[in-house]
Coordinates of C-alpha atoms in Angstrom, one line a residue:
M2 CA -16.3 -154.9 -35.6
D3 CA -16.9 -155.6 -39.3
N4 CA -18.4 -152.3 -40.5
S5 CA -19.7 -154.0 -43.7
T6 CA -22.0 -156.2 -41.7
A7 CA -22.8 -154.1 -38.7
R8 CA -26.4 -152.8 -38.4
P9 CA -26.7 -149.1 -39.4
Y10 CA -27.5 -146.8 -36.5
S11 CA -31.2 -146.3 -36.0
V12 CA -32.5 -143.0 -34.5
A13 CA -35.9 -144.7 -33.9
I14 CA -34.2 -147.3 -31.7
G15 CA -32.0 -144.8 -30.0
A16 CA -35.0 -142.6 -29.3
S17 CA -36.8 -145.5 -27.8
E18 CA -33.9 -146.2 -25.5
A19 CA -33.6 -142.5 -24.5
F20 CA -37.4 -142.4 -23.9
G21 CA -37.2 -145.3 -21.5
E22 CA -34.3 -143.6 -19.6
L23 CA -36.2 -140.3 -19.5
L24 CA -39.3 -142.0 -18.1
K25 CA -37.2 -143.7 -15.5
Q26 CA -35.3 -140.5 -14.4
C27 CA -38.5 -138.4 -14.4
K28 CA -40.8 -140.9 -12.7
G29 CA -41.0 -138.8 -9.6
Q30 CA -41.7 -135.6 -11.5
T31 CA -44.5 -136.7 -13.8
P32 CA -48.0 -138.0 -13.1
P33 CA -48.6 -141.7 -13.7
E34 CA -51.1 -140.7 -16.3
F35 CA -48.3 -139.3 -18.5
R36 CA -46.3 -142.5 -18.3
S37 CA -49.4 -144.6 -19.0
Y38 CA -49.3 -143.3 -22.6
S39 CA -45.7 -144.4 -23.2
G40 CA -46.8 -147.6 -24.8
N41 CA -48.8 -145.6 -27.4
V42 CA -45.7 -143.8 -28.8
K43 CA -44.4 -144.5 -32.2
F44 CA -41.1 -143.0 -33.4
A45 CA -41.6 -142.6 -37.1
A46 CA -38.8 -142.2 -39.7
S47 CA -39.4 -140.7 -43.1
S48 CA -39.0 -142.2 -46.5
H49 CA -35.5 -140.7 -46.5
G50 CA -34.3 -143.1 -43.9
D51 CA -33.8 -143.5 -40.2
Q52 CA -30.4 -141.7 -39.6
V53 CA -28.4 -139.1 -37.8
Y54 CA -28.3 -135.8 -39.6
F55 CA -26.0 -133.6 -37.4
P56 CA -22.2 -133.6 -37.5
S57 CA -22.0 -134.2 -33.7
P58 CA -21.0 -137.3 -31.7
C59 CA -23.9 -136.7 -29.2
R60 CA -27.2 -138.4 -29.3
E61 CA -29.1 -135.2 -29.8
Q62 CA -31.8 -136.5 -32.2
D63 CA -32.5 -139.5 -29.9
V64 CA -32.9 -137.2 -26.9
I65 CA -35.1 -134.6 -28.5
A66 CA -37.4 -137.3 -29.9
A67 CA -37.6 -138.8 -26.5
I68 CA -38.5 -135.4 -24.9
K69 CA -41.0 -134.7 -27.6
A70 CA -42.6 -138.1 -26.9
L71 CA -43.0 -137.3 -23.2
E72 CA -44.5 -133.9 -24.2
A73 CA -47.0 -135.8 -26.4
C74 CA -47.8 -138.1 -23.5
A75 CA -48.5 -135.0 -21.3
A76 CA -50.8 -133.6 -24.0
A77 CA -52.7 -136.9 -24.2
A78 CA -53.2 -137.1 -20.5
I79 CA -54.3 -133.5 -20.2
G80 CA -56.6 -134.1 -23.2
D81 CA -58.2 -136.9 -21.3
L82 CA -58.9 -134.6 -18.4
R83 CA -60.3 -131.8 -20.5
H84 CA -62.0 -133.6 -23.4
G85 CA -62.7 -137.1 -22.1
K86 CA -60.8 -140.3 -21.7
K87 CA -59.9 -142.1 -24.9
S88 CA -57.1 -144.3 -26.3
R89 CA -54.8 -141.8 -28.1
L90 CA -52.1 -142.9 -30.4
I91 CA -48.9 -140.8 -30.4
R92 CA -46.5 -140.3 -33.3
V93 CA -43.1 -138.6 -33.1
D94 CA -41.8 -137.6 -36.6
L95 CA -38.0 -138.0 -36.4
D96 CA -37.3 -135.6 -39.3
K97 CA -39.5 -132.9 -37.7
A98 CA -37.8 -133.5 -34.4
A99 CA -34.4 -132.9 -36.1
C100 CA -35.7 -129.7 -37.6
F101 CA -36.8 -128.5 -34.1
L102 CA -33.1 -128.7 -33.0
M103 CA -32.1 -126.1 -35.7
S104 CA -35.4 -124.2 -35.9
A105 CA -33.6 -120.8 -35.8
Y106 CA -31.6 -121.7 -38.9
L107 CA -34.7 -122.9 -40.8
A108 CA -37.1 -120.1 -40.0
T109 CA -37.3 -117.3 -42.6
I110 CA -38.8 -113.9 -42.9
D111 CA -39.6 -112.7 -46.4
G112 CA -37.6 -115.6 -47.7
K113 CA -34.5 -114.7 -45.7
R114 CA -32.7 -116.9 -43.2
K115 CA -30.5 -116.0 -40.3
G116 CA -27.6 -113.8 -41.5
Q117 CA -29.4 -112.9 -44.7
T118 CA -31.9 -110.3 -43.5
P119 CA -31.4 -106.7 -44.7
K120 CA -31.3 -103.9 -42.2
G121 CA -34.8 -102.7 -41.2
L122 CA -36.6 -106.0 -41.9
I123 CA -36.4 -107.0 -38.2
P124 CA -36.5 -104.3 -35.5
D125 CA -33.0 -103.9 -34.1
T126 CA -33.0 -105.1 -30.4
D127 CA -29.2 -105.3 -30.2
Y128 CA -29.3 -102.2 -28.1
N129 CA -25.7 -102.7 -26.8
Q130 CA -24.3 -103.5 -30.3
A131 CA -23.1 -106.9 -29.1
Q132 CA -23.9 -108.3 -32.5
S133 CA -23.0 -105.2 -34.5
I134 CA -19.5 -106.1 -35.8
Q135 CA -17.4 -109.2 -36.0
Y136 CA -15.0 -108.0 -33.3
R137 CA -17.7 -107.5 -30.7
R138 CA -19.5 -110.8 -31.7
L139 CA -16.3 -112.7 -31.0
S140 CA -16.2 -111.4 -27.4
A141 CA -18.5 -114.5 -26.8
N142 CA -16.2 -117.3 -27.9
L143 CA -13.9 -120.1 -26.8
Y144 CA -10.2 -119.3 -26.5
E145 CA -7.0 -120.9 -25.1
T146 CA -5.7 -119.5 -21.8
K147 CA -2.2 -118.9 -20.5
E148 CA -2.1 -122.5 -19.4
D149 CA -1.4 -125.0 -22.2
G150 CA -4.4 -127.3 -22.9
R151 CA -6.9 -125.2 -20.9
Y152 CA -9.6 -123.3 -22.7
Y153 CA -12.0 -120.7 -21.5
H154 CA -15.3 -119.6 -23.0
I155 CA -15.6 -115.9 -22.4
H156 CA -19.1 -114.5 -23.0
G157 CA -20.0 -110.9 -23.4
S158 CA -23.6 -111.9 -23.2
L159 CA -25.6 -109.2 -24.9
D160 CA -23.1 -106.4 -24.0
A161 CA -19.6 -107.0 -25.3
T162 CA -18.1 -103.8 -23.8
T163 CA -17.6 -105.1 -20.3
Q164 CA -16.1 -108.4 -21.5
L165 CA -13.6 -106.7 -23.9
R166 CA -12.5 -104.2 -21.3
M167 CA -12.1 -106.9 -18.8
I168 CA -9.4 -108.6 -20.8
G169 CA -7.7 -105.3 -21.7
L170 CA -9.2 -104.6 -25.1
P171 CA -11.1 -101.5 -26.4
P172 CA -14.9 -102.0 -26.7
F173 CA -14.8 -101.0 -30.3
N174 CA -12.1 -101.4 -33.0
P175 CA -13.4 -100.1 -36.3
Q176 CA -10.2 -101.0 -38.1
L177 CA -10.4 -104.7 -37.1
T178 CA -12.8 -106.4 -39.5
D179 CA -11.1 -109.6 -40.6
Y180 CA -12.5 -112.7 -38.9
K181 CA -9.2 -114.4 -38.2
K182 CA -7.5 -111.2 -37.1
C183 CA -10.3 -110.5 -34.7
I184 CA -9.9 -114.0 -33.2
D185 CA -6.1 -113.6 -32.9
T186 CA -6.5 -110.3 -31.2
I187 CA -9.0 -111.5 -28.6
E188 CA -7.2 -114.9 -28.1
D189 CA -3.9 -113.1 -27.5
A190 CA -5.6 -111.1 -24.8
V191 CA -7.2 -114.1 -23.2
K192 CA -3.9 -116.0 -23.2
K193 CA -2.4 -113.5 -20.8
F194 CA -4.6 -114.9 -18.0
T195 CA -4.9 -118.2 -16.2
V196 CA -8.2 -119.9 -15.7
A197 CA -8.2 -118.8 -12.1
E198 CA -7.6 -115.2 -13.0
L199 CA -10.4 -115.3 -15.6
E200 CA -12.7 -116.8 -13.0
E201 CA -11.8 -114.0 -10.6
M202 CA -12.4 -111.3 -13.2
N203 CA -15.7 -112.9 -14.3
N204 CA -17.0 -112.8 -10.7
K205 CA -15.9 -109.2 -10.2
H206 CA -17.5 -107.9 -13.4
G207 CA -20.6 -110.2 -13.4
Q208 CA -19.7 -111.9 -16.6
A209 CA -20.8 -115.2 -18.0
G210 CA -17.8 -117.4 -18.7
V211 CA -16.4 -120.8 -17.8
E212 CA -13.5 -123.2 -18.4
A213 CA -14.2 -126.0 -20.9
L214 CA -14.2 -129.1 -18.8
K215 CA -14.1 -132.7 -19.9
W216 CA -17.1 -134.9 -18.9
E217 CA -15.2 -136.8 -16.2
T218 CA -13.8 -133.5 -14.8
F219 CA -17.2 -132.0 -14.6
L220 CA -18.5 -135.0 -12.7
E221 CA -15.8 -134.5 -10.1
T222 CA -16.8 -130.9 -9.3
S223 CA -19.2 -130.1 -6.5
H224 CA -21.7 -128.8 -9.0
G225 CA -21.4 -131.8 -11.2
K226 CA -22.1 -134.1 -8.3
A227 CA -25.2 -132.0 -7.4
I228 CA -26.5 -132.1 -10.9
S229 CA -25.9 -135.8 -11.3
A230 CA -28.4 -136.4 -8.5
L231 CA -31.2 -134.4 -10.3
P232 CA -33.6 -135.5 -13.0
P233 CA -33.7 -133.5 -16.2
F234 CA -36.4 -131.4 -14.7
T235 CA -38.1 -131.1 -11.3
V236 CA -41.8 -130.4 -10.4
E237 CA -42.7 -129.9 -6.8
A238 CA -45.5 -128.3 -4.8
I239 CA -44.9 -124.8 -3.3
K240 CA -45.6 -125.1 0.4
T241 CA -48.1 -122.7 1.7
T242 CA -50.1 -122.4 5.0
A243 CA -53.5 -121.9 3.5
P244 CA -55.7 -124.8 2.5
E245 CA -55.6 -125.7 -1.1
T246 CA -58.4 -125.9 -3.6
P247 CA -60.0 -129.4 -3.5
P248 CA -58.6 -131.2 -6.5
H249 CA -60.3 -133.3 -9.2
T250 CA -59.1 -136.8 -9.6
P251 CA -58.3 -138.2 -13.1
T252 CA -60.6 -141.2 -12.4
E253 CA -63.7 -139.0 -12.1
T254 CA -65.9 -139.0 -15.2
N255 CA -67.8 -136.2 -16.8
F256 CA -66.4 -133.5 -14.5
Q257 CA -65.8 -129.9 -15.5
S258 CA -62.5 -128.4 -14.6
H259 CA -62.7 -125.5 -12.2
L260 CA -59.3 -124.1 -13.3
W261 CA -59.5 -124.3 -17.1
P262 CA -62.2 -122.5 -19.1
K263 CA -64.8 -124.4 -20.9
V264 CA -64.0 -125.4 -24.5
P265 CA -66.4 -126.4 -27.3
A266 CA -66.8 -130.2 -27.2
N267 CA -67.0 -130.5 -31.0
G268 CA -64.2 -128.1 -32.1
P269 CA -60.5 -128.4 -32.6
Q270 CA -59.2 -129.6 -29.3
Y271 CA -56.0 -128.3 -27.9
A272 CA -54.6 -129.6 -24.6
L273 CA -53.9 -126.2 -23.2
R274 CA -56.7 -124.1 -24.8
G275 CA -57.4 -121.1 -22.4
I276 CA -54.3 -121.4 -20.3
K277 CA -52.6 -118.0 -19.9
V278 CA -48.8 -117.9 -19.8
I279 CA -46.5 -115.0 -19.0
E280 CA -43.1 -115.5 -20.5
M281 CA -40.2 -113.5 -19.2
C282 CA -37.2 -114.8 -21.1
R283 CA -34.8 -113.9 -23.9
V284 CA -32.8 -115.6 -26.7
I285 CA -33.8 -119.3 -27.2
A286 CA -34.1 -121.8 -24.4
G287 CA -36.7 -120.0 -22.2
P288 CA -38.7 -118.7 -25.1
T289 CA -38.8 -122.2 -26.6
I290 CA -40.8 -123.3 -23.5
G291 CA -43.5 -120.7 -24.4
R292 CA -43.3 -121.4 -28.1
S293 CA -44.0 -125.1 -27.3
L294 CA -46.9 -124.3 -24.9
A295 CA -48.4 -122.1 -27.6
A296 CA -48.5 -125.0 -30.0
H297 CA -50.8 -126.8 -27.5
G298 CA -53.2 -123.8 -27.5
A299 CA -51.9 -121.8 -24.6
Q300 CA -52.1 -118.0 -24.7
V301 CA -48.4 -117.0 -24.3
L302 CA -47.6 -113.4 -23.6
K303 CA -43.9 -112.6 -23.9
V304 CA -42.9 -109.7 -21.7
T305 CA -39.7 -107.8 -22.3
G306 CA -38.3 -104.4 -21.3
P307 CA -38.3 -101.7 -24.0
N308 CA -34.6 -101.2 -23.5
L309 CA -33.7 -104.8 -22.8
P310 CA -31.4 -106.2 -25.6
D311 CA -32.2 -109.5 -27.4
V312 CA -30.8 -111.2 -30.5
P313 CA -33.1 -109.8 -33.3
F314 CA -33.4 -112.8 -35.7
F315 CA -34.2 -115.4 -33.0
Q316 CA -37.5 -113.6 -32.4
V317 CA -38.6 -114.8 -35.9
D318 CA -38.5 -118.3 -34.6
V319 CA -39.1 -118.3 -30.8
N320 CA -42.0 -115.8 -30.8
T321 CA -44.1 -118.0 -33.0
G322 CA -47.7 -118.4 -31.6
K323 CA -47.4 -115.6 -29.0
H324 CA -48.2 -112.1 -28.3
T325 CA -45.4 -109.9 -27.2
T326 CA -45.4 -106.7 -25.1
H327 CA -43.0 -104.3 -23.5
L328 CA -43.1 -103.4 -19.9
D329 CA -40.5 -101.4 -18.0
L330 CA -40.8 -103.0 -14.5
R331 CA -38.9 -100.1 -13.0
N332 CA -41.9 -97.9 -13.8
P333 CA -44.6 -98.3 -11.2
S334 CA -47.4 -98.1 -13.8
D335 CA -45.9 -100.9 -15.9
L336 CA -45.2 -103.0 -12.8
K337 CA -48.9 -102.6 -11.9
T338 CA -49.8 -103.8 -15.4
L339 CA -47.7 -106.9 -14.9
Q340 CA -49.4 -107.6 -11.6
N341 CA -52.8 -107.3 -13.3
L342 CA -51.6 -109.7 -15.9
L343 CA -50.4 -112.1 -13.3
S344 CA -53.7 -112.0 -11.5
E345 CA -55.3 -113.8 -14.4
A346 CA -52.3 -116.0 -15.5
D347 CA -51.8 -119.7 -14.9
V348 CA -48.1 -120.0 -15.7
L349 CA -45.0 -117.8 -15.4
I350 CA -41.8 -118.8 -17.3
D351 CA -38.7 -117.3 -15.8
G352 CA -35.6 -117.5 -18.0
Y353 CA -33.3 -115.2 -16.0
R354 CA -30.6 -115.8 -13.5
P355 CA -32.1 -117.4 -10.4
G356 CA -33.7 -114.8 -8.2
A357 CA -33.4 -111.9 -10.6
L358 CA -37.2 -111.4 -11.0
A359 CA -38.0 -111.8 -7.3
K360 CA -38.0 -108.1 -6.7
F361 CA -40.9 -107.8 -9.1
G362 CA -43.0 -110.5 -7.3
C363 CA -42.1 -113.1 -9.9
D364 CA -40.7 -115.8 -7.5
P365 CA -42.5 -119.0 -6.4
Q366 CA -43.5 -117.9 -3.0
S367 CA -44.9 -114.5 -4.2
L368 CA -46.9 -116.3 -6.9
A369 CA -48.2 -118.9 -4.4
K370 CA -49.4 -116.0 -2.2
L371 CA -51.1 -114.5 -5.3
A372 CA -52.8 -117.8 -5.9
Q373 CA -54.3 -117.7 -2.4
Q374 CA -55.5 -114.1 -2.8
R375 CA -57.4 -115.1 -6.0
G376 CA -59.3 -117.9 -4.3
N377 CA -56.5 -120.6 -4.2
R378 CA -56.4 -120.9 -8.0
G379 CA -52.9 -122.3 -8.1
F380 CA -49.9 -120.9 -10.1
V381 CA -47.3 -122.8 -12.0
Y382 CA -43.8 -121.3 -11.9
V383 CA -41.3 -122.6 -14.5
A384 CA -37.7 -121.6 -14.2
E385 CA -35.0 -122.2 -16.9
D386 CA -31.4 -121.2 -16.4
C387 CA -27.9 -122.3 -17.3
F388 CA -26.4 -124.2 -14.4
G389 CA -29.4 -125.6 -12.6
G390 CA -29.3 -126.7 -9.0
T391 CA -31.1 -123.8 -7.3
G392 CA -31.5 -124.7 -3.7
V393 CA -29.6 -127.9 -4.0
P394 CA -26.7 -128.5 -1.5
G395 CA -23.4 -128.5 -3.3
A396 CA -24.6 -126.8 -6.5
E397 CA -22.0 -124.1 -6.1
W398 CA -22.6 -122.6 -9.6
A399 CA -26.4 -122.4 -9.4
G400 CA -26.4 -118.6 -9.4
R401 CA -23.9 -118.1 -12.2
R402 CA -24.8 -116.4 -15.5
G403 CA -24.7 -118.5 -18.5
W404 CA -25.9 -119.4 -22.0
Q405 CA -25.9 -122.6 -24.2
Q406 CA -22.2 -122.4 -25.1
I407 CA -21.3 -122.0 -21.4
A408 CA -23.3 -125.1 -20.5
D409 CA -21.9 -127.1 -23.4
C410 CA -18.3 -126.1 -22.4
V411 CA -18.6 -126.8 -18.6
T412 CA -20.3 -130.2 -18.9
G413 CA -18.0 -131.7 -21.5
V414 CA -20.1 -131.4 -24.7
A415 CA -17.4 -129.2 -26.3
W416 CA -14.6 -131.6 -25.6
A417 CA -16.6 -134.5 -27.1
Q418 CA -17.3 -132.3 -30.2
G419 CA -13.6 -131.4 -30.5
K420 CA -12.5 -135.1 -30.4
F421 CA -15.2 -136.0 -33.0
M422 CA -13.8 -133.3 -35.3
G423 CA -10.3 -134.7 -35.0
L424 CA -8.8 -131.8 -33.0
E425 CA -5.8 -132.8 -30.9
N426 CA -6.5 -131.7 -27.3
E427 CA -8.9 -129.0 -28.4
P428 CA -12.7 -128.5 -27.5
S429 CA -15.2 -127.0 -30.0
V430 CA -18.6 -125.6 -29.5
P431 CA -21.2 -127.9 -31.2
P432 CA -23.2 -126.8 -34.2
M433 CA -26.7 -125.3 -33.8
P434 CA -28.4 -124.3 -30.6
M435 CA -29.4 -127.9 -29.8
S436 CA -29.0 -127.7 -26.1
D437 CA -31.2 -124.6 -26.1
Y438 CA -34.0 -126.2 -27.9
G439 CA -33.7 -129.4 -25.8
T440 CA -33.8 -127.5 -22.6
G441 CA -36.9 -125.6 -23.8
A442 CA -38.6 -128.9 -24.6
L443 CA -37.9 -130.1 -21.1
G444 CA -39.4 -126.9 -19.7
C445 CA -42.5 -127.4 -21.7
V446 CA -43.0 -130.9 -20.3
A447 CA -42.3 -129.6 -16.7
A448 CA -44.9 -126.9 -17.2
M449 CA -47.5 -129.4 -18.4
A450 CA -46.8 -131.6 -15.4
G451 CA -47.3 -128.7 -13.1
L452 CA -50.6 -127.8 -14.7
Y453 CA -51.8 -131.4 -14.4
Q454 CA -50.8 -131.6 -10.8
R455 CA -52.5 -128.3 -10.1
E456 CA -55.7 -129.7 -11.6
T457 CA -55.6 -133.1 -9.9
K458 CA -54.0 -132.2 -6.5
G459 CA -54.6 -128.5 -6.2
G460 CA -52.1 -125.9 -5.0
S461 CA -49.2 -124.1 -6.8
W462 CA -46.2 -125.8 -8.4
M463 CA -42.6 -125.0 -9.0
C464 CA -40.9 -126.5 -12.1
R465 CA -37.2 -126.2 -12.8
T466 CA -34.8 -127.2 -15.6
S467 CA -31.5 -126.0 -17.0
L468 CA -29.1 -126.3 -19.9
C469 CA -26.7 -128.3 -17.7
Q470 CA -29.4 -130.8 -16.7
Y471 CA -30.2 -131.3 -20.4
D472 CA -26.5 -131.7 -21.2
F473 CA -26.0 -134.1 -18.3
F474 CA -28.9 -136.3 -19.5
L475 CA -27.5 -136.2 -23.1
L476 CA -23.9 -137.2 -22.1
K477 CA -25.1 -139.8 -19.6
L478 CA -26.7 -141.7 -22.4
G479 CA -23.3 -142.1 -24.0
L480 CA -22.0 -140.9 -27.4
L481 CA -23.0 -142.3 -30.8
P482 CA -21.2 -145.6 -31.6
Q483 CA -17.8 -145.1 -33.3
Q484 CA -19.0 -146.7 -36.5
E485 CA -21.8 -144.0 -36.7
Q486 CA -19.3 -141.2 -35.9
E487 CA -17.1 -142.4 -38.7
R488 CA -20.0 -142.5 -41.1
L489 CA -20.7 -138.8 -40.2
R490 CA -17.1 -137.9 -40.6
N491 CA -17.2 -139.3 -44.2
I492 CA -20.4 -137.5 -45.0
F493 CA -19.3 -134.2 -43.7
A494 CA -15.7 -134.4 -44.8
G495 CA -14.6 -130.9 -46.0
P496 CA -14.6 -127.4 -44.5
F497 CA -16.5 -128.4 -41.3
F498 CA -13.6 -130.6 -40.2
K499 CA -11.1 -127.8 -40.7
L500 CA -12.6 -125.7 -37.9
R501 CA -10.7 -125.1 -34.7
H502 CA -11.5 -124.3 -31.1
Y503 CA -11.6 -120.6 -31.7
D504 CA -14.2 -120.8 -34.5
S505 CA -17.5 -119.1 -33.4
V506 CA -20.8 -120.9 -33.0
D507 CA -22.0 -119.0 -36.0
K508 CA -19.1 -120.2 -38.1
V509 CA -19.5 -123.8 -36.8
S510 CA -23.3 -123.8 -37.3
G511 CA -22.9 -122.1 -40.7
E512 CA -20.5 -124.8 -42.0
A513 CA -22.6 -127.6 -40.6
L514 CA -25.7 -126.1 -42.2
K515 CA -24.1 -125.9 -45.7
A516 CA -23.0 -129.5 -45.4
M517 CA -26.4 -130.7 -44.2
Q518 CA -28.1 -129.0 -47.1
R519 CA -25.9 -130.9 -49.5
A520 CA -26.2 -134.3 -47.7
Y521 CA -29.9 -134.1 -46.5
P522 CA -31.7 -131.5 -48.7
H523 CA -35.2 -132.9 -47.7
L524 CA -34.7 -131.3 -44.2
F525 CA -34.9 -127.9 -45.9
G526 CA -37.9 -128.6 -48.1
P527 CA -41.3 -127.1 -47.9
E528 CA -43.0 -130.3 -46.8
L529 CA -41.6 -129.8 -43.3
M530 CA -42.5 -126.1 -43.0
L531 CA -45.5 -123.9 -42.3
K532 CA -46.0 -120.4 -43.4
A533 CA -48.1 -117.3 -42.6
K534 CA -48.0 -113.6 -43.1
S535 CA -47.1 -111.8 -39.9
M536 CA -49.0 -108.8 -38.7
G537 CA -46.1 -107.9 -36.5
F538 CA -43.5 -108.0 -39.3
N539 CA -45.6 -105.7 -41.6
G540 CA -47.2 -108.5 -43.5
K541 CA -44.0 -110.3 -44.4
E542 CA -44.3 -114.1 -44.9
I543 CA -42.8 -116.1 -42.0
R544 CA -41.8 -119.8 -42.5
W545 CA -41.1 -122.1 -39.5
P546 CA -40.9 -125.9 -38.9
K547 CA -44.0 -128.0 -38.2
E548 CA -44.5 -129.5 -34.9
A549 CA -42.8 -132.9 -34.4
I550 CA -45.6 -134.7 -32.5
E551 CA -49.1 -135.9 -33.3
V552 CA -51.7 -137.0 -30.7
D553 CA -55.0 -138.5 -31.8
G554 CA -57.9 -136.2 -31.1
L555 CA -55.7 -133.2 -30.3
L556 CA -54.5 -130.2 -32.4
I557 CA -50.8 -129.4 -31.9
Q558 CA -50.0 -126.3 -34.0
H559 CA -49.5 -122.6 -33.6
E560 CA -52.4 -120.2 -34.3
R561 CA -50.3 -117.2 -35.4
A562 CA -47.0 -116.4 -37.0
S563 CA -44.1 -114.7 -35.1
R564 CA -43.8 -111.1 -34.3
P565 CA -41.1 -108.9 -32.9
N566 CA -40.7 -108.2 -29.2
G567 CA -43.0 -105.5 -27.8
F568 CA -45.5 -105.6 -30.7
D569 CA -48.8 -106.0 -28.7
R570 CA -50.6 -104.3 -26.0
P571 CA -50.4 -106.0 -22.6
G572 CA -53.7 -107.9 -22.3
W573 CA -55.5 -111.2 -22.7
E574 CA -58.4 -110.1 -24.8
G575 CA -59.0 -110.0 -28.6
W576 CA -56.1 -112.2 -29.8
E577 CA -56.0 -112.7 -33.6
T578 CA -55.5 -115.9 -35.5
D579 CA -53.4 -116.0 -38.6
L580 CA -54.0 -117.9 -41.8
I581 CA -51.5 -120.8 -41.4
M582 CA -50.7 -122.9 -44.4
D583 CA -48.4 -125.7 -45.4
D584 CA -45.3 -124.2 -47.2
G585 CA -46.0 -126.4 -50.2
V586 CA -49.2 -124.5 -50.9
D587 CA -49.2 -121.1 -52.5
M588 CA -50.1 -118.3 -50.1
A589 CA -53.4 -116.6 -50.8
E590 CA -53.2 -113.5 -52.9
D591 CA -55.6 -111.7 -50.6
D592 CA -53.7 -109.5 -48.2
T593 CA -56.4 -109.8 -45.5
V594 CA -54.9 -112.8 -43.9
F595 CA -55.2 -111.5 -40.3
T596 CA -58.4 -112.0 -38.4
T597 CA -58.5 -109.9 -35.2
T598 CA -61.1 -111.7 -33.1
T599 CA -62.6 -111.2 -29.7
T600 CA -65.0 -113.0 -27.5
T601 CA -67.9 -110.9 -28.6
G602 CA -71.0 -112.5 -30.0
A603 CA -69.9 -112.0 -33.6
A604 CA -66.6 -113.6 -33.0
A605 CA -68.1 -116.4 -31.1
S606 CA -70.5 -117.2 -34.0
R607 CA -67.5 -117.4 -36.3
E608 CA -65.8 -119.8 -33.9
E609 CA -68.9 -121.9 -33.7
Q610 CA -69.1 -122.0 -37.5
H611 CA -65.5 -123.1 -37.7
H612 CA -66.1 -125.8 -35.1
R613 CA -69.0 -127.2 -37.1
Q614 CA -66.9 -127.3 -40.2
H615 CA -64.2 -129.3 -38.4
A616 CA -66.4 -131.4 -36.2
G617 CA -65.4 -135.1 -36.2
S618 CA -62.1 -134.4 -37.9
G619 CA -60.2 -136.4 -35.3
S620 CA -56.5 -135.6 -35.2
M621 CA -56.2 -132.4 -37.3
N622 CA -52.5 -132.6 -36.8
S623 CA -52.4 -135.6 -39.1
A624 CA -55.5 -135.1 -41.2
P625 CA -54.7 -135.2 -45.0
Q626 CA -56.5 -131.9 -45.6
R627 CA -54.1 -130.2 -43.3
R628 CA -51.4 -130.6 -45.8
K629 CA -53.3 -128.7 -48.5
R630 CA -55.6 -126.4 -46.6
I631 CA -55.5 -123.8 -43.9
A632 CA -54.6 -125.2 -40.6
T633 CA -56.6 -122.8 -38.5
V634 CA -59.0 -120.1 -39.7
N635 CA -61.2 -117.7 -37.7
T636 CA -60.7 -119.5 -34.4
V637 CA -60.3 -117.6 -31.2
L638 CA -58.5 -118.3 -28.0
A639 CA -61.0 -118.8 -25.3
T640 CA -60.6 -116.0 -22.8
A641 CA -63.7 -116.4 -20.7

């Protein structure tokens, strides 16, 4: 092909193709009302161009834009149910969608990004010191094995001690601080074992780890074959013996939902206003489901254990829009508190290994029984895990532990990345937690589909997605054209292409981030960010990327800044709304930027006043004043 005359690659066109494929694969999982909005979608490039931004051969931007488009269609259809049928135009901002894929690397607290925060700025939830020193961080990394050309990604998860001891190394080595010497020490230990031996040790010690497989090899495995038969997410009714609540049909006019609380007709209209969500997840993928639902107005309560480790900085990003609380479910009193919360909730997000939460009554069947006990008000259970395939014949790895790098290695993403980087017979983990965010976006759509089905068909619903299902959809679309890959190699020429298989995800992402800042500085500008002072982080200013989608007549935006895990009391009443502003606007000097509101008469009057001020504003997500004014002030989440 003559590169001088070939058409430049268009993300908008690629996203449209991916969207069509996503609609096709998810046809049996989404209501027809979602798909009816597909013709209203516009993929909008910015004035900076319609182009790929990441040094990766995979069509990540196409796929995330497509998933976000389906999320917008879901919001539009739910908006019709709740606020009246209308023709809603949908816009997917391709630059904002790209920012979504690296949100953890764009978010800041007190002006500091990931890796820049001084000690004490964020509560330390690295209770097992997995992130404490270089040596322990590198216990989750990709290394060559005893067998030439075969690589294994060991993963200490959030506790490096077991992993390091498993391969014959001490859990701590204070004298070993040099990055490359740490890598050499751990790789030398891994190279003493074959893949089969590492698999056996992993199973024995309950560790997350996997061989880096090529795409074609993954497809030949029993698990690969099982995943290939699945759509990117599944939504199915939970079978019960009791009669279900009579549903409402979307063709009815002027009906009032019996499952969602009433909302003011003339105020800012969210698709999920009043929906109560309990999120039981850590790190990125699962919490991204809750973060996305919160942008549609849902009350999302993140529940973690007081002694449960989590990556500290990620909370600055993924806890946006939520309340967070600690419950020790081994304590009968805290377990009772969770049960009380569940009795009022609509959605549970389960981001743990399949079946891990069942002993606490957080499995589909237990939740369906709970729904019957509360008058057949159905429950929506949403599960996100690494391998997928729970309950699917042949999905032999469904119960394995895993994280994004594990999924990227087992499905073939890492080998595709290594080839793109010019490595000879070496895989490489891709930059940024893109599979994490993509999987979270799929989970959000699945949850919205479950809520729509609950409203129109009754009953309780089980939704599932996984990192491997996201990666499968991504790779099945094919890689970027060779011409586009070559363009990216030229743009990112330099340190990034000197990385090897053993370089950590932090190193790979860090080099990619520096190169992207040089090549595409507009992605890091204030016009793509929001900001607010966080009550949970002692009044520090938090910045995070704007939502990528706009739907006429609906507001899609968070109501509060992030906060650390365990900050709030466990309850649904009296949630505050923060002063949210565009990052290009100076933050108000007044320190009283938090408004703790309740559903008392005084708070209701403030809400009504706010509704009158914004009545008739149409799509506030795209209104010009949103770029210069407060996005949400003195509104309350409906809790009645």
